[in-house]
Short mmCIF file of C-alpha atoms in Angstrom, two decimals:
data_model
loop_
_atom_site.label_atom_id
_atom_site.label_comp_id
_atom_site.label_asym_id
_atom_site.label_seq_id
_atom_site.Cartn_x
_atom_site.Cartn_y
_atom_site.Cartn_z
CA UNK A 257 80.88 44.87 27.01
CA UNK A 258 78.14 45.25 24.38
CA UNK A 259 75.63 42.42 24.45
CA UNK A 260 75.79 41.64 20.76
CA UNK A 261 73.58 38.80 19.64
CA UNK A 262 70.71 39.68 21.94
CA UNK A 263 67.52 40.59 20.17
CA UNK A 264 65.41 42.24 22.80
CA UNK A 265 63.15 45.11 21.90
CA UNK A 266 64.57 47.34 24.58
CA UNK A 267 68.00 48.02 25.87
CA UNK A 268 69.00 46.80 29.28
CA UNK A 269 72.72 47.27 28.97
CA UNK A 270 73.11 48.71 32.46
CA UNK A 271 71.53 45.59 33.96
CA UNK A 272 73.95 43.40 32.04
CA UNK A 273 76.88 45.37 33.30
CA UNK A 274 75.62 44.80 36.83
CA UNK A 275 75.25 41.08 36.07
CA UNK A 276 78.74 40.95 34.60
CA UNK A 277 80.18 42.51 37.73
CA UNK A 278 78.32 40.14 40.01
CA UNK A 279 79.29 37.08 37.98
CA UNK A 280 82.91 38.17 38.05
CA UNK A 281 82.69 38.64 41.83
CA UNK A 282 81.09 35.21 42.18
CA UNK A 283 83.87 33.59 40.19
CA UNK A 284 86.65 35.01 42.33
CA UNK A 285 84.75 34.22 45.53
CA UNK A 286 84.03 30.61 44.56
CA UNK A 287 87.63 30.05 43.47
CA UNK A 288 89.08 31.73 46.57
CA UNK A 289 86.83 29.73 48.87
CA UNK A 290 88.00 26.56 47.15
CA UNK A 291 84.55 25.46 45.92
CA UNK A 292 85.56 25.41 42.25
CA UNK A 293 88.73 24.51 40.39
CA UNK A 294 89.31 27.36 37.90
CA UNK A 295 90.80 24.93 35.39
CA UNK A 296 87.57 22.91 35.55
CA UNK A 297 85.62 26.01 34.46
CA UNK A 298 87.73 26.22 31.30
CA UNK A 299 87.20 22.55 30.49
CA UNK A 300 83.43 22.89 31.00
CA UNK A 301 83.25 25.77 28.51
CA UNK A 302 85.64 24.15 26.05
CA UNK A 303 83.65 20.92 26.01
CA UNK A 304 80.56 22.65 24.65
CA UNK A 305 82.39 25.20 22.51
CA UNK A 306 84.53 22.60 20.75
CA UNK A 307 83.44 19.01 21.27
CA UNK A 308 79.74 18.59 22.03
CA UNK A 309 77.31 20.10 19.50
CA UNK A 310 74.74 19.34 16.81
CA UNK A 311 77.33 17.47 14.74
CA UNK A 312 76.77 14.57 17.18
CA UNK A 313 73.04 14.51 16.52
CA UNK A 314 73.65 14.81 12.78
CA UNK A 315 75.73 11.62 12.88
CA UNK A 316 72.89 9.84 14.70
CA UNK A 317 70.39 10.99 12.06
CA UNK A 318 72.66 10.05 9.15
CA UNK A 319 73.23 6.57 10.54
CA UNK A 320 69.48 6.10 11.05
CA UNK A 321 68.83 7.16 7.45
CA UNK A 322 71.48 4.77 6.23
CA UNK A 323 70.80 1.69 8.36
CA UNK A 324 67.26 0.42 8.92
CA UNK A 325 68.28 -1.67 11.92
CA UNK A 326 69.89 1.29 13.63
CA UNK A 327 66.82 3.42 12.95
CA UNK A 328 64.55 0.79 14.49
CA UNK A 329 66.80 0.63 17.57
CA UNK A 330 66.92 4.43 17.80
CA UNK A 331 63.13 4.71 17.81
CA UNK A 332 62.80 1.82 20.27
CA UNK A 333 65.60 2.66 22.74
CA UNK A 334 67.12 6.02 21.85
CA UNK A 335 69.36 6.26 24.95
CA UNK A 336 71.15 3.00 24.09
CA UNK A 337 71.32 3.60 20.33
CA UNK A 338 72.77 7.08 20.83
CA UNK A 339 75.18 5.88 23.54
CA UNK A 340 76.53 3.29 21.08
CA UNK A 341 77.98 6.24 19.12
CA UNK A 342 79.58 7.62 22.28
CA UNK A 343 77.10 10.43 23.00
CA UNK A 344 75.99 10.14 26.60
CA UNK A 345 75.54 12.00 29.83
CA UNK A 346 74.35 15.26 31.25
CA UNK A 347 70.98 16.47 29.93
CA UNK A 348 70.64 13.43 27.68
CA UNK A 349 70.50 10.50 30.08
CA UNK A 350 67.02 9.44 29.01
CA UNK A 351 66.55 10.13 25.32
CA UNK A 352 63.54 9.73 23.06
CA UNK A 353 63.75 10.15 19.29
CA UNK A 354 60.65 11.19 17.34
CA UNK A 355 60.39 10.36 13.65
CA UNK A 356 59.06 12.94 11.23
CA UNK A 357 57.03 11.64 8.28
CA UNK A 358 54.78 13.21 5.65
CA UNK A 359 51.86 12.59 8.05
CA UNK A 360 53.47 13.68 11.32
CA UNK A 361 55.81 16.55 12.14
CA UNK A 362 57.32 16.62 15.62
CA UNK A 363 58.90 19.66 17.26
CA UNK A 364 60.40 20.13 20.71
CA UNK A 365 60.16 22.93 23.27
CA UNK A 366 60.59 23.44 26.99
CA UNK A 367 57.97 25.99 28.04
CA UNK A 368 59.06 25.99 31.71
CA UNK A 369 62.82 26.45 31.30
CA UNK A 370 65.01 25.36 28.39
CA UNK A 371 65.52 21.60 28.62
CA UNK A 372 67.47 20.41 25.58
CA UNK A 373 69.40 17.23 24.68
CA UNK A 374 72.97 18.42 25.27
CA UNK A 375 74.94 15.27 24.27
CA UNK A 376 73.45 15.29 20.75
CA UNK A 377 72.73 18.98 20.13
CA UNK A 378 75.08 20.84 22.48
CA UNK A 379 73.80 23.92 24.30
CA UNK A 380 70.55 25.49 23.03
CA UNK A 381 70.42 28.63 20.87
CA UNK A 382 69.08 31.86 22.39
CA UNK A 383 65.71 31.67 20.61
CA UNK A 384 65.03 28.25 22.15
CA UNK A 385 65.56 29.70 25.63
CA UNK A 386 63.70 32.97 25.08
CA UNK A 387 60.04 33.79 25.77
CA UNK A 388 58.62 34.03 22.21
CA UNK A 389 59.38 30.41 21.24
CA UNK A 390 58.57 28.98 24.67
CA UNK A 391 55.23 30.82 24.74
CA UNK A 392 53.91 30.23 21.23
CA UNK A 393 55.27 26.87 20.07
CA UNK A 394 52.58 25.02 22.04
CA UNK A 395 49.64 27.18 20.98
CA UNK A 396 50.61 28.38 17.48
CA UNK A 397 53.10 25.85 16.12
CA UNK A 398 52.27 26.49 12.46
CA UNK A 399 52.83 30.20 12.81
CA UNK A 400 56.06 29.53 14.74
CA UNK A 401 57.27 27.19 11.98
CA UNK A 402 56.47 29.88 9.41
CA UNK A 403 58.93 32.16 11.22
CA UNK A 404 61.57 29.53 10.52
CA UNK A 405 60.49 29.41 6.86
CA UNK A 406 58.74 26.08 7.26
CA UNK A 407 55.22 25.61 5.88
CA UNK A 408 53.63 22.19 6.16
CA UNK A 409 50.50 20.84 4.47
CA UNK A 410 47.25 20.92 6.49
CA UNK A 411 47.26 17.13 6.26
CA UNK A 412 50.46 16.93 8.33
CA UNK A 413 49.70 16.66 12.03
CA UNK A 414 52.00 18.79 14.16
CA UNK A 415 53.03 17.28 17.48
CA UNK A 416 54.73 19.62 19.92
CA UNK A 417 56.65 17.94 22.73
CA UNK A 418 56.99 20.04 25.90
CA UNK A 419 60.05 18.79 27.81
CA UNK A 420 58.63 19.08 31.31
CA UNK A 421 60.56 16.10 32.73
CA UNK A 422 64.13 14.73 32.49
CA UNK A 423 63.33 12.87 29.28
CA UNK A 424 65.06 14.62 26.40
CA UNK A 425 63.64 14.68 22.90
CA UNK A 426 65.37 14.77 19.53
CA UNK A 427 63.63 14.78 16.15
CA UNK A 428 64.62 12.40 13.35
CA UNK A 429 63.95 14.58 10.32
CA UNK A 430 62.84 13.20 6.94
CA UNK A 431 65.62 12.24 4.57
CA UNK A 432 65.40 14.49 1.53
CA UNK A 433 64.99 13.13 -1.98
CA UNK A 434 68.09 13.12 -4.15
CA UNK A 435 70.40 11.67 -1.49
CA UNK A 436 70.43 8.04 -2.61
CA UNK A 437 73.88 6.57 -2.41
CA UNK A 438 75.27 9.34 -0.22
CA UNK A 439 77.77 8.34 2.47
CA UNK A 440 76.82 8.83 6.12
CA UNK A 441 79.36 11.66 6.30
CA UNK A 442 77.71 13.39 3.33
CA UNK A 443 74.32 12.88 4.93
CA UNK A 444 75.49 14.19 8.30
CA UNK A 445 76.72 17.36 6.55
CA UNK A 446 73.20 18.36 5.50
CA UNK A 447 71.48 17.68 8.84
CA UNK A 448 70.85 20.97 10.61
CA UNK A 449 70.40 21.64 14.32
CA UNK A 450 66.94 23.09 13.71
CA UNK A 451 65.82 19.97 11.84
CA UNK A 452 66.59 17.94 14.98
CA UNK A 453 64.56 20.39 17.14
CA UNK A 454 61.76 20.21 14.59
CA UNK A 455 61.86 23.85 13.48
CA UNK A 456 63.61 23.05 10.21
CA UNK A 457 63.53 20.57 7.35
CA UNK A 458 66.60 18.98 5.78
CA UNK A 459 67.36 19.86 2.19
CA UNK A 460 69.63 18.03 -0.22
CA UNK A 461 72.23 20.75 -0.59
CA UNK A 462 75.83 20.18 0.41
CA UNK B 266 54.93 28.10 41.36
CA UNK B 267 52.89 30.25 39.00
CA UNK B 268 55.89 32.29 37.93
CA UNK B 269 56.89 34.14 34.78
CA UNK B 270 58.82 31.05 33.69
CA UNK B 271 55.56 29.21 32.91
CA UNK B 272 55.29 30.71 29.43
CA UNK B 273 53.23 28.22 27.40
CA UNK B 274 50.35 29.86 25.52
CA UNK B 275 51.45 33.44 26.20
CA UNK B 276 51.18 36.27 23.69
CA UNK B 277 53.00 39.55 23.14
CA UNK B 278 56.59 38.38 23.52
CA UNK B 279 57.56 39.44 20.01
CA UNK B 280 59.08 37.54 17.09
CA UNK B 281 61.28 34.49 17.58
CA UNK B 282 64.09 36.02 15.53
CA UNK B 283 66.52 33.11 15.16
CA UNK B 284 70.08 34.28 14.47
CA UNK B 285 71.90 31.80 12.20
CA UNK B 286 75.30 33.23 13.13
CA UNK B 287 74.83 33.26 16.87
CA UNK B 288 77.89 32.48 19.00
CA UNK B 289 77.53 29.80 21.69
CA UNK B 290 78.23 32.34 24.43
CA UNK B 291 77.71 36.11 24.15
CA UNK B 292 80.73 37.30 26.03
CA UNK B 293 82.78 35.94 28.85
CA UNK B 294 80.22 36.54 31.61
CA UNK B 295 77.94 33.94 29.99
CA UNK B 296 80.81 31.41 29.96
CA UNK B 297 81.31 32.13 33.67
CA UNK B 298 77.61 31.94 34.57
CA UNK B 299 77.40 28.60 32.75
CA UNK B 300 80.55 26.96 34.07
CA UNK B 301 80.19 28.22 37.66
CA UNK B 302 76.64 26.86 37.77
CA UNK B 303 77.72 23.42 36.54
CA UNK B 304 80.76 23.29 38.80
CA UNK B 305 78.78 24.36 41.88
CA UNK B 306 76.02 21.89 41.01
CA UNK B 307 78.63 19.17 41.36
CA UNK B 308 79.39 20.17 44.97
CA UNK B 309 76.19 18.43 46.07
CA UNK B 310 74.65 21.36 47.91
CA UNK B 311 71.43 21.26 45.87
CA UNK B 312 69.65 19.15 43.23
CA UNK B 313 68.46 20.10 39.73
CA UNK B 314 64.88 20.79 40.85
CA UNK B 315 66.07 23.12 43.60
CA UNK B 316 68.23 24.81 41.00
CA UNK B 317 65.24 25.29 38.64
CA UNK B 318 63.13 26.64 41.51
CA UNK B 319 65.84 29.18 42.37
CA UNK B 320 65.77 30.47 38.77
CA UNK B 321 62.01 30.65 38.45
CA UNK B 322 61.71 32.47 41.78
CA UNK B 323 63.01 35.61 40.09
CA UNK B 324 60.43 38.42 40.24
CA UNK B 325 58.20 38.04 37.14
CA UNK B 326 58.96 41.44 35.61
CA UNK B 327 62.67 40.92 35.96
CA UNK B 328 62.54 37.34 34.69
CA UNK B 329 60.95 38.48 31.42
CA UNK B 330 63.42 41.29 30.92
CA UNK B 331 66.55 39.25 31.47
CA UNK B 332 68.32 36.57 29.47
CA UNK B 333 68.84 32.87 30.10
CA UNK B 334 72.25 33.17 31.70
CA UNK B 335 71.05 36.05 33.84
CA UNK B 336 68.44 33.59 35.16
CA UNK B 337 71.25 31.13 35.81
CA UNK B 338 73.38 33.70 37.60
CA UNK B 339 70.41 34.73 39.73
CA UNK B 340 69.63 31.11 40.61
CA UNK B 341 73.23 30.47 41.58
CA UNK B 342 73.32 33.53 43.86
CA UNK B 343 70.05 32.49 45.55
CA UNK B 344 71.33 28.98 46.25
CA UNK B 345 74.76 30.13 47.44
CA UNK B 346 73.17 32.59 49.85
CA UNK B 347 70.60 30.07 51.09
CA UNK B 348 73.26 27.42 51.77
CA UNK B 349 75.48 29.95 53.53
CA UNK B 350 78.26 29.56 50.95
CA UNK B 351 78.44 33.13 49.64
CA UNK B 352 76.72 36.17 51.14
CA UNK B 353 75.43 39.32 49.45
CA UNK B 354 78.04 41.30 51.39
CA UNK B 355 80.76 39.10 49.90
CA UNK B 356 79.44 39.66 46.36
CA UNK B 357 79.38 43.41 46.99
CA UNK B 358 82.94 43.30 48.34
CA UNK B 359 84.07 40.75 45.71
CA UNK B 360 86.09 38.98 48.38
CA UNK B 361 85.49 36.44 51.16
CA UNK B 362 84.41 37.80 54.54
CA UNK B 363 83.85 34.58 56.48
CA UNK B 364 85.59 31.20 56.29
CA UNK B 365 84.57 28.70 53.59
CA UNK B 366 82.02 26.04 54.52
CA UNK B 367 82.93 22.47 53.62
CA UNK B 368 81.16 21.01 50.56
CA UNK B 369 80.70 17.35 49.61
CA UNK B 370 82.70 17.31 46.37
CA UNK B 371 84.80 19.58 44.20
CA UNK B 372 84.91 19.08 40.43
CA UNK B 373 88.52 18.84 39.26
CA UNK B 374 89.50 19.76 35.71
CA UNK B 375 90.67 16.24 34.89
CA UNK B 376 87.28 14.77 35.88
CA UNK B 377 85.05 17.19 33.94
CA UNK B 378 84.67 15.27 30.68
CA UNK B 379 84.02 11.92 32.37
CA UNK B 380 81.56 13.54 34.79
CA UNK B 381 79.58 15.13 31.96
CA UNK B 382 79.58 11.90 29.95
CA UNK B 383 78.37 9.95 32.96
CA UNK B 384 75.53 12.37 33.74
CA UNK B 385 72.98 11.47 36.38
CA UNK B 386 69.71 9.91 35.30
CA UNK B 387 66.54 10.79 37.20
CA UNK B 388 65.17 7.37 36.28
CA UNK B 389 64.64 5.02 39.23
CA UNK B 390 64.00 1.33 39.75
CA UNK B 391 60.38 0.49 38.93
CA UNK B 392 60.09 -1.35 42.24
CA UNK B 393 60.54 1.99 44.06
CA UNK B 394 57.12 3.19 42.87
CA UNK B 395 54.58 0.38 42.91
CA UNK B 396 52.39 -0.30 39.88
CA UNK B 397 51.74 2.42 37.29
CA UNK B 398 48.37 4.13 37.70
CA UNK B 399 47.83 4.41 33.96
CA UNK B 400 48.48 2.55 30.73
CA UNK B 401 48.96 3.81 27.20
CA UNK B 402 45.56 4.80 25.80
CA UNK B 403 44.01 5.78 29.17
CA UNK B 404 42.18 9.10 29.33
CA UNK B 405 43.40 11.41 32.10
CA UNK B 406 42.90 14.92 33.44
CA UNK B 407 45.86 17.02 34.57
CA UNK B 408 45.15 18.16 38.11
CA UNK B 409 44.38 21.80 38.72
CA UNK B 410 47.06 22.44 41.33
CA UNK B 411 48.69 25.78 42.11
CA UNK B 412 51.49 25.19 44.60
CA UNK B 413 53.63 28.24 45.40
CA UNK B 414 56.57 25.82 45.34
CA UNK B 415 58.28 24.13 42.38
CA UNK B 416 56.12 22.08 40.02
CA UNK B 417 56.44 20.87 36.43
CA UNK B 418 52.79 20.78 35.44
CA UNK B 419 52.42 23.83 33.20
CA UNK B 420 49.40 26.08 33.73
CA UNK B 421 48.13 25.56 30.20
CA UNK B 422 47.30 21.86 30.80
CA UNK B 423 45.83 22.11 34.31
CA UNK B 424 42.26 20.85 34.34
CA UNK B 425 42.58 19.65 30.72
CA UNK B 426 41.90 16.14 29.46
CA UNK B 427 44.42 14.10 27.50
CA UNK B 428 45.44 10.57 26.62
CA UNK B 429 48.45 8.62 27.89
CA UNK B 430 50.69 8.16 24.84
CA UNK B 431 53.80 6.58 26.37
CA UNK B 432 54.80 5.20 29.73
CA UNK B 433 58.35 6.46 30.34
CA UNK B 434 59.13 4.53 33.52
CA UNK B 435 59.70 5.68 37.09
CA UNK B 436 61.38 9.04 37.66
CA UNK B 437 62.22 11.42 40.52
CA UNK B 438 59.21 13.66 41.29
CA UNK B 439 60.30 17.31 40.97
CA UNK B 440 57.82 18.87 43.41
CA UNK B 441 59.06 16.98 46.47
CA UNK B 442 62.65 16.82 45.24
CA UNK B 443 62.73 20.63 45.08
CA UNK B 444 61.07 21.05 48.46
CA UNK B 445 62.97 18.59 50.61
CA UNK B 446 65.19 16.45 48.37
CA UNK B 447 62.54 13.72 48.75
CA UNK B 448 62.69 11.90 45.40
CA UNK B 449 59.25 10.27 45.78
CA UNK B 450 59.87 8.21 42.60
CA UNK B 451 56.74 7.67 40.51
CA UNK B 452 55.56 6.80 37.02
CA UNK B 453 56.02 9.35 34.30
CA UNK B 454 53.98 9.49 31.10
CA UNK B 455 53.86 11.44 27.85
CA UNK B 456 50.29 12.74 27.73
CA UNK B 457 48.73 13.91 24.47
CA UNK B 458 46.46 16.98 24.58
CA UNK B 459 44.50 18.01 21.49
CA UNK B 460 44.90 21.63 20.40
CA UNK B 461 41.15 22.29 20.79
CA UNK B 462 41.20 21.01 24.37
CA UNK B 463 43.96 23.44 25.30
CA UNK B 464 43.17 26.51 23.21
CA UNK B 465 39.50 26.16 22.26
CA UNK B 466 38.36 27.61 18.95
CA UNK B 467 41.62 29.56 18.63
CA UNK B 468 43.65 26.36 18.28
CA UNK B 469 45.50 25.84 15.01
CA UNK B 470 44.09 22.93 13.00
CA UNK B 471 45.88 19.59 13.14
CA UNK B 472 48.15 20.34 16.07
CA UNK B 473 48.51 18.72 19.48
CA UNK B 474 50.86 18.94 22.46
CA UNK B 475 52.59 16.16 24.39
CA UNK B 476 53.53 16.91 27.99
CA UNK B 477 55.50 14.67 30.36
CA UNK B 478 53.45 14.29 33.55
CA UNK B 479 53.86 12.19 36.71
CA UNK B 480 51.23 10.13 38.57
CA UNK B 481 50.73 12.87 41.17
CA UNK B 482 49.67 15.32 38.44
CA UNK B 483 46.99 13.07 36.95
CA UNK B 484 43.48 11.76 37.63
CA UNK B 485 41.49 9.34 35.51
CA UNK B 486 39.15 11.20 33.14
#
């Protein structure tokens, strides 16, 4: 199988083939030994392919933009405020939401592995898990943001949050101008995954 | 451990190259590596810190040349072999050689969604830790420790001074949890480090880093 979607500088297709074979062997061994229910594997994959993704986080952001009380609760006790919308559980048990403002821009990384708030953002994209972002986001955040097409004024402090513990961080991006009177559904439609990681800004285009 | 996984501050890894049209999984083997890891995690044969240690124990050269789910697959193989659940000979043969060992739990399909939604917080009762050593605003230094075992204090903050920004509460301590499943619950803080303190004159202006660190990683500055 070609490993489309990978962006490594060198080819290691033969290694992947070896990995594929070993993973296939592992699957049949674990099923045959009775350690895993094969139907459970399908549900695990389906959950993150179909049901749990950045649309959840976008609804949280839209509600916070729309309702001042909810926003205050979200910044005070993110786990509870997010759970009230039904987004709970694995890799998001203890949530913290960071508010972006003209003065402060927050962005999230996990330099040691790839910790990411699954219940609100789903599974992380490849770049979040790969070496370039994990290495440079802490030391060269402005140059990293530039690679995402984001340039911030010198007067904006950049705060990079390295997820070294089981606390999980999500960014509350700034609401763009020109969205007064929009419904929460309309607002949720413009909130991008990257804006909730802190590597993107939200723009008022639907 | 000072492994290849501890990437913060490194150079030479190339561009970030985000792909806006990326699929969630690149092929079926990634789906398998992901779902097998989660399902086996549920069997109770290891904890999340032991699982992270198994992944980061990959030889540094190989770690950097392989992808995320290859790290996962490697970690799973290491743990299965260590717990006597699946041997290398069985992987080579792609069929069981010995009898299956009993495990604590098996994740059934009908329980998957509820199990994921329930999760498993690493937060513990504050009474399990005694008083917090630090308060918001305190100046601290991250300890210069270099254990060959699992730790979550990244190399780039060791020996550096910062300020306690938030007190998160009491959480399982990864170092001992990875070593012997001893949770050793203790206070966890978000610590703010100025760019200059971490990177010297090469720091970008107006940037700082927050790192979550436990009591056992910190001394008063």
